Amino acid sequence: MSYWMSYLILILGFAMLTKGADFFVEGAAAAAAKLRVPALIIGMTIVAMGTSAPECAVSVTAALKNNNQLAVSNAVGSNIFNLMVVCGACALVMPLAVQTSILKKEFPFSVLVAVLLLAVGTAGMAIGRLDGIFLLAVFAVFLYWMVRTALKAHGETADAQSEQKKDQENTKDLSALRCIIYMIGGLAAIVLGGDWVVDGASVIAESFGMSQNLIGLTVVAFGTSLPELVTSFAAARKNQADMALGNVIGSNIFNILLILGLAAAISPMTFNMENVIDTIVLIVMSIEVYFFCRKDHDIRRSEGICMLLEYTAYVVYICIR
């Protein structure tokens, strides 16, 4: 692959990842509406998986090609980007209100998941197949817990029937055939786009003498986090700030448990000191944002600016280390 062709492949790969995820989520949401599945469950499962699909495609493709450093750095880098840039940028639009339930359950669990990754990775400075299976098992338990909690909350709501009908009205009405085409076509674009991103990023890394870890933490992490950025930013503009934060937290949990778990189950990956440092940075930043949220139950513009500046400093650090 030529130098300029690698850039074209990388850009086209990012475009396919973003549009593929968009079509997949739209098709899945329309299909779920036809099956009368509550929108609350769709948001915490199908939509969260859809926005994390680009990271999954890149990490799994990298694992299949024994490009394991790209798999680890992509997941960790995407989580840091989601937390600091997506939430920080959304806070610039309007203060991000945070529900008490998120502070009590999902947010602490996302920090615990990052700590779990650090513990698993540093145990043998590698994430083996058994470790991957363990992460997938934790993910399965988490998903079961989330669905059960959502069903219970939905069932306890007095206006559950009317809310479900309203959610279905707000969902784009697609025929059964178009739902299938959107979902299959979206997944195909995600898989192919992930393959192109890995190929393009690898060639660019070699041409600049950059490590796979650096490319994964910067270029690839930004590209695969575009669905989360667009979704959360749109939610913030529509005064649905809690959805913006929930999307980030849910995606961060998916990235570690599902994506790294799946990638490790396919091909064991090394966990070097750079990965250790980046995971510690993720944990520290997660705790910082948690306290921002807990202080006034929101993330304000001043805190959003602070988060963006911290991410900028982190990018400078990983570029010069």
XYZ file of C-alpha atoms in Angstrom:
321
model
C 0.000 0.000 0.000
C 1.386 3.419 -1.000
C 1.812 6.277 1.465
C -1.062 8.409 0.123
C -3.291 5.391 -0.423
C -2.964 4.532 3.265
C -4.389 7.966 4.159
C -7.286 7.473 1.735
C -7.983 4.010 3.174
C -7.876 5.421 6.727
C -10.337 8.242 5.920
C -12.702 5.931 4.035
C -12.469 3.447 6.892
C -13.493 6.099 9.431
C -16.396 7.151 7.191
C -17.613 3.574 6.860
C -17.316 3.008 10.619
C -19.376 6.099 11.401
C -22.102 5.580 8.786
C -22.153 1.835 9.392
C -22.816 2.372 13.102
C -25.494 4.948 12.254
C -27.344 2.595 9.899
C -26.988 -0.337 12.310
C -28.484 1.613 15.233
C -31.296 3.036 13.104
C -32.216 -0.369 11.696
C -32.004 -2.097 15.069
C -34.104 0.583 16.793
C -36.792 0.371 14.093
C -36.816 -3.443 14.323
C -37.107 -3.311 18.109
C -39.995 -0.836 17.837
C -41.827 -3.216 15.517
C -41.284 -6.012 18.049
C -42.574 -3.669 20.818
C -39.334 -3.817 22.801
C -39.087 -0.865 25.272
C -36.849 1.963 24.022
C -35.130 2.060 27.421
C -33.718 -1.416 26.827
C -32.795 -0.531 23.240
C -30.736 2.423 24.436
C -28.779 0.432 27.020
C -28.132 -2.565 24.779
C -28.496 -2.185 21.011
C -27.612 1.532 20.761
C -24.693 1.210 23.196
C -23.372 -1.764 21.237
C -23.900 0.098 17.980
C -21.882 3.153 19.040
C -19.150 0.822 20.341
C -19.168 -1.249 17.149
C -16.327 0.760 15.493
C -14.012 0.093 18.465
C -15.051 -3.552 18.369
C -14.362 -3.846 14.640
C -10.925 -2.222 14.927
C -9.821 -4.173 18.016
C -11.040 -7.554 16.772
C -9.515 -6.962 13.324
C -6.245 -5.953 14.980
C -6.349 -9.118 17.126
C -6.927 -11.312 14.073
C -3.904 -9.694 12.425
C -1.769 -10.031 15.593
C -1.701 -6.227 15.850
C -2.509 -6.526 19.540
C -1.001 -3.230 20.671
C -3.511 -1.428 18.472
C -6.375 -3.388 20.076
C -5.444 -2.443 23.661
C -4.538 1.177 22.950
C -7.680 1.692 20.855
C -9.980 0.576 23.684
C -8.170 2.546 26.407
C -7.641 5.586 24.170
C -11.305 5.623 23.144
C -12.390 5.508 26.788
C -10.166 8.455 27.700
C -11.411 10.386 24.643
C -15.053 9.591 25.464
C -14.673 10.686 29.060
C -12.657 13.876 28.647
C -13.448 15.147 25.131
C -17.028 13.960 24.553
C -18.225 14.934 28.054
C -16.064 18.080 28.071
C -17.351 19.263 24.689
C -20.963 18.538 25.676
C -20.506 20.552 28.888
C -19.547 23.553 26.758
C -22.979 23.421 25.122
C -24.818 23.211 28.438
C -24.133 21.834 31.930
C -24.422 18.040 31.909
C -27.009 17.072 34.508
C -26.259 13.731 36.160
C -28.875 11.386 37.579
C -28.323 10.041 41.086
C -28.770 6.465 39.855
C -25.816 6.846 37.470
C -23.598 8.072 40.322
C -24.622 5.129 42.486
C -24.401 2.331 39.906
C -23.088 2.756 36.350
C -20.349 5.344 36.950
C -18.678 3.514 39.889
C -18.928 0.288 37.901
C -17.135 1.891 34.931
C -14.269 2.890 37.272
C -14.217 -0.641 38.704
C -14.012 -2.082 35.178
C -10.939 0.082 34.433
C -9.333 -1.130 37.688
C -10.193 -4.704 36.674
C -8.421 -4.206 33.335
C -5.330 -2.912 35.136
C -5.358 -5.885 37.519
C -5.825 -8.448 34.732
C -3.202 -6.819 32.494
C -0.501 -6.413 35.143
C -0.986 -9.923 36.582
C 1.173 -11.417 33.830
C 1.751 -8.305 31.673
C -0.621 -9.889 29.175
C -4.331 -10.453 28.576
C -4.697 -14.118 27.701
C -7.642 -16.108 26.354
C -8.849 -17.046 29.836
C -8.682 -13.376 30.837
C -10.713 -12.497 27.748
C -13.341 -15.114 28.593
C -13.464 -13.757 32.152
C -14.072 -10.201 30.879
C -16.828 -11.492 28.593
C -18.437 -13.318 31.523
C -18.431 -10.112 33.590
C -19.954 -8.317 30.610
C -22.726 -10.932 30.347
C -23.568 -10.471 34.045
C -23.552 -6.673 33.635
C -25.813 -6.850 30.590
C -28.250 -9.166 32.389
C -28.312 -6.806 35.371
C -28.929 -3.748 33.169
C -31.756 -5.391 31.211
C -33.399 -6.692 34.387
C -33.126 -3.260 36.042
C -34.550 -1.567 32.940
C -37.470 -3.972 32.723
C -38.254 -3.468 36.394
C -38.096 0.314 36.128
C -40.182 0.282 32.964
C -42.774 -1.972 34.538
C -43.071 0.243 37.609
C -43.788 3.344 35.545
C -47.442 4.277 35.561
C -47.341 5.622 32.022
C -45.228 2.765 30.618
C -47.683 2.019 27.802
C -47.923 5.621 26.631
C -44.125 6.125 26.896
C -43.486 3.046 24.799
C -45.981 4.230 22.189
C -44.304 7.655 22.127
C -40.853 6.060 21.708
C -42.132 4.016 18.792
C -43.609 7.133 17.173
C -40.238 8.915 17.482
C -38.408 6.004 15.840
C -38.006 6.089 12.077
C -40.593 3.790 10.536
C -38.862 1.198 8.346
C -40.228 -1.889 6.676
C -39.028 -5.283 7.936
C -36.883 -5.679 4.803
C -35.276 -2.245 5.244
C -34.582 -3.022 8.928
C -32.688 -6.146 7.859
C -30.825 -4.280 5.102
C -29.867 -1.442 7.475
C -28.585 -3.858 10.127
C -26.690 -6.196 7.801
C -25.357 -3.343 5.661
C -24.344 -1.364 8.751
C -22.479 -4.296 10.267
C -20.766 -5.036 6.940
C -19.620 -1.395 6.695
C -18.363 -1.524 10.299
C -16.346 -4.699 9.712
C -14.856 -3.486 6.408
C -14.225 -0.016 7.813
C -12.439 -1.519 10.821
C -10.210 -3.532 8.507
C -9.317 -0.425 6.494
C -8.599 1.657 9.592
C -6.187 -0.968 10.933
C -4.410 -1.293 7.572
C -4.153 2.451 6.998
C -3.068 3.226 10.554
C -0.399 0.509 10.491
C 1.193 1.855 7.295
C 1.106 5.454 8.581
C 2.658 4.372 11.893
C 5.516 2.654 10.101
C 6.133 5.576 7.714
C 6.451 8.045 10.627
C 8.303 5.627 12.881
C 5.405 5.837 15.343
C 4.379 2.973 17.565
C 1.084 1.136 17.131
C 0.285 2.189 20.680
C 0.524 5.922 19.834
C -1.591 5.591 16.684
C -4.213 3.626 18.599
C -4.352 6.196 21.402
C -4.764 9.166 19.063
C -5.922 8.775 15.449
C -7.793 5.476 15.767
C -9.267 6.336 19.177
C -10.691 9.588 17.784
C -12.073 7.949 14.653
C -13.795 5.102 16.457
C -15.221 7.484 19.087
C -17.024 9.628 16.505
C -20.398 7.833 17.033
C -20.248 8.539 20.782
C -19.219 12.154 20.133
C -22.022 12.805 17.641
C -24.672 11.021 19.740
C -23.745 12.702 23.023
C -23.348 16.153 21.451
C -26.776 15.861 19.825
C -28.268 14.753 23.156
C -26.743 17.763 24.928
C -28.145 20.152 22.312
C -31.612 18.638 22.834
C -31.410 19.175 26.611
C -30.990 15.441 27.225
C -27.737 15.789 29.143
C -28.223 12.635 31.197
C -28.359 10.621 27.976
C -25.059 12.165 26.856
C -23.231 11.034 29.995
C -24.997 7.664 30.032
C -23.884 6.985 26.463
C -20.244 7.655 27.383
C -20.288 5.516 30.531
C -22.066 2.651 28.793
C -19.654 2.710 25.852
C -16.629 2.760 28.164
C -17.887 -0.354 29.960
C -18.566 -2.080 26.633
C -15.117 -1.166 25.282
C -13.253 -2.944 28.075
C -15.485 -5.900 28.918
C -16.878 -6.798 25.498
C -14.312 -5.513 23.021
C -11.051 -6.288 24.824
C -12.571 -9.499 26.150
C -13.494 -10.615 22.642
C -10.148 -9.536 21.160
C -8.194 -11.368 23.900
C -10.303 -14.502 23.470
C -9.373 -14.480 19.773
C -5.679 -13.703 20.226
C -3.784 -13.132 23.534
C -2.267 -9.658 23.747
C 0.677 -8.181 25.591
C 0.126 -5.468 28.205
C 3.241 -3.295 28.340
C 4.193 -0.419 30.643
C 2.667 2.157 28.286
C -0.657 0.321 28.585
C -0.274 0.321 32.364
C 0.316 4.096 32.450
C -2.584 4.809 30.065
C -4.968 2.629 32.091
C -3.921 4.415 35.299
C -4.583 7.746 33.527
C -8.041 6.448 32.595
C -8.752 5.477 36.222
C -7.558 8.829 37.609
C -9.546 10.817 35.030
C -12.640 8.683 35.687
C -12.426 9.390 39.414
C -11.918 13.104 38.717
C -14.992 13.313 36.468
C -16.972 11.284 39.024
C -16.244 13.902 41.690
C -17.156 16.679 39.225
C -20.518 14.974 38.788
C -21.019 14.199 42.478
C -20.256 17.753 43.652
C -23.261 19.476 42.071
C -24.827 16.580 40.149
C -23.657 18.087 36.883
C -20.569 18.892 34.805
C -20.280 22.655 34.288
C -18.633 24.587 31.466
C -15.572 25.467 33.566
C -15.092 21.783 34.380
C -15.606 20.880 30.723
C -12.840 23.288 29.727
C -10.589 21.773 32.403
C -11.272 18.273 31.014
C -10.438 19.340 27.453
C -7.187 20.985 28.591
C -6.211 17.866 30.520
C -6.817 15.706 27.456
C -4.694 18.071 25.356
C -1.859 17.761 27.901
C -2.241 13.965 27.832
C -1.970 13.885 24.000
C 1.192 16.016 24.185
C 2.615 13.595 26.756
C 1.963 10.437 24.723
C 3.440 12.097 21.617
C 6.760 12.931 23.318
C 7.187 9.907 25.604
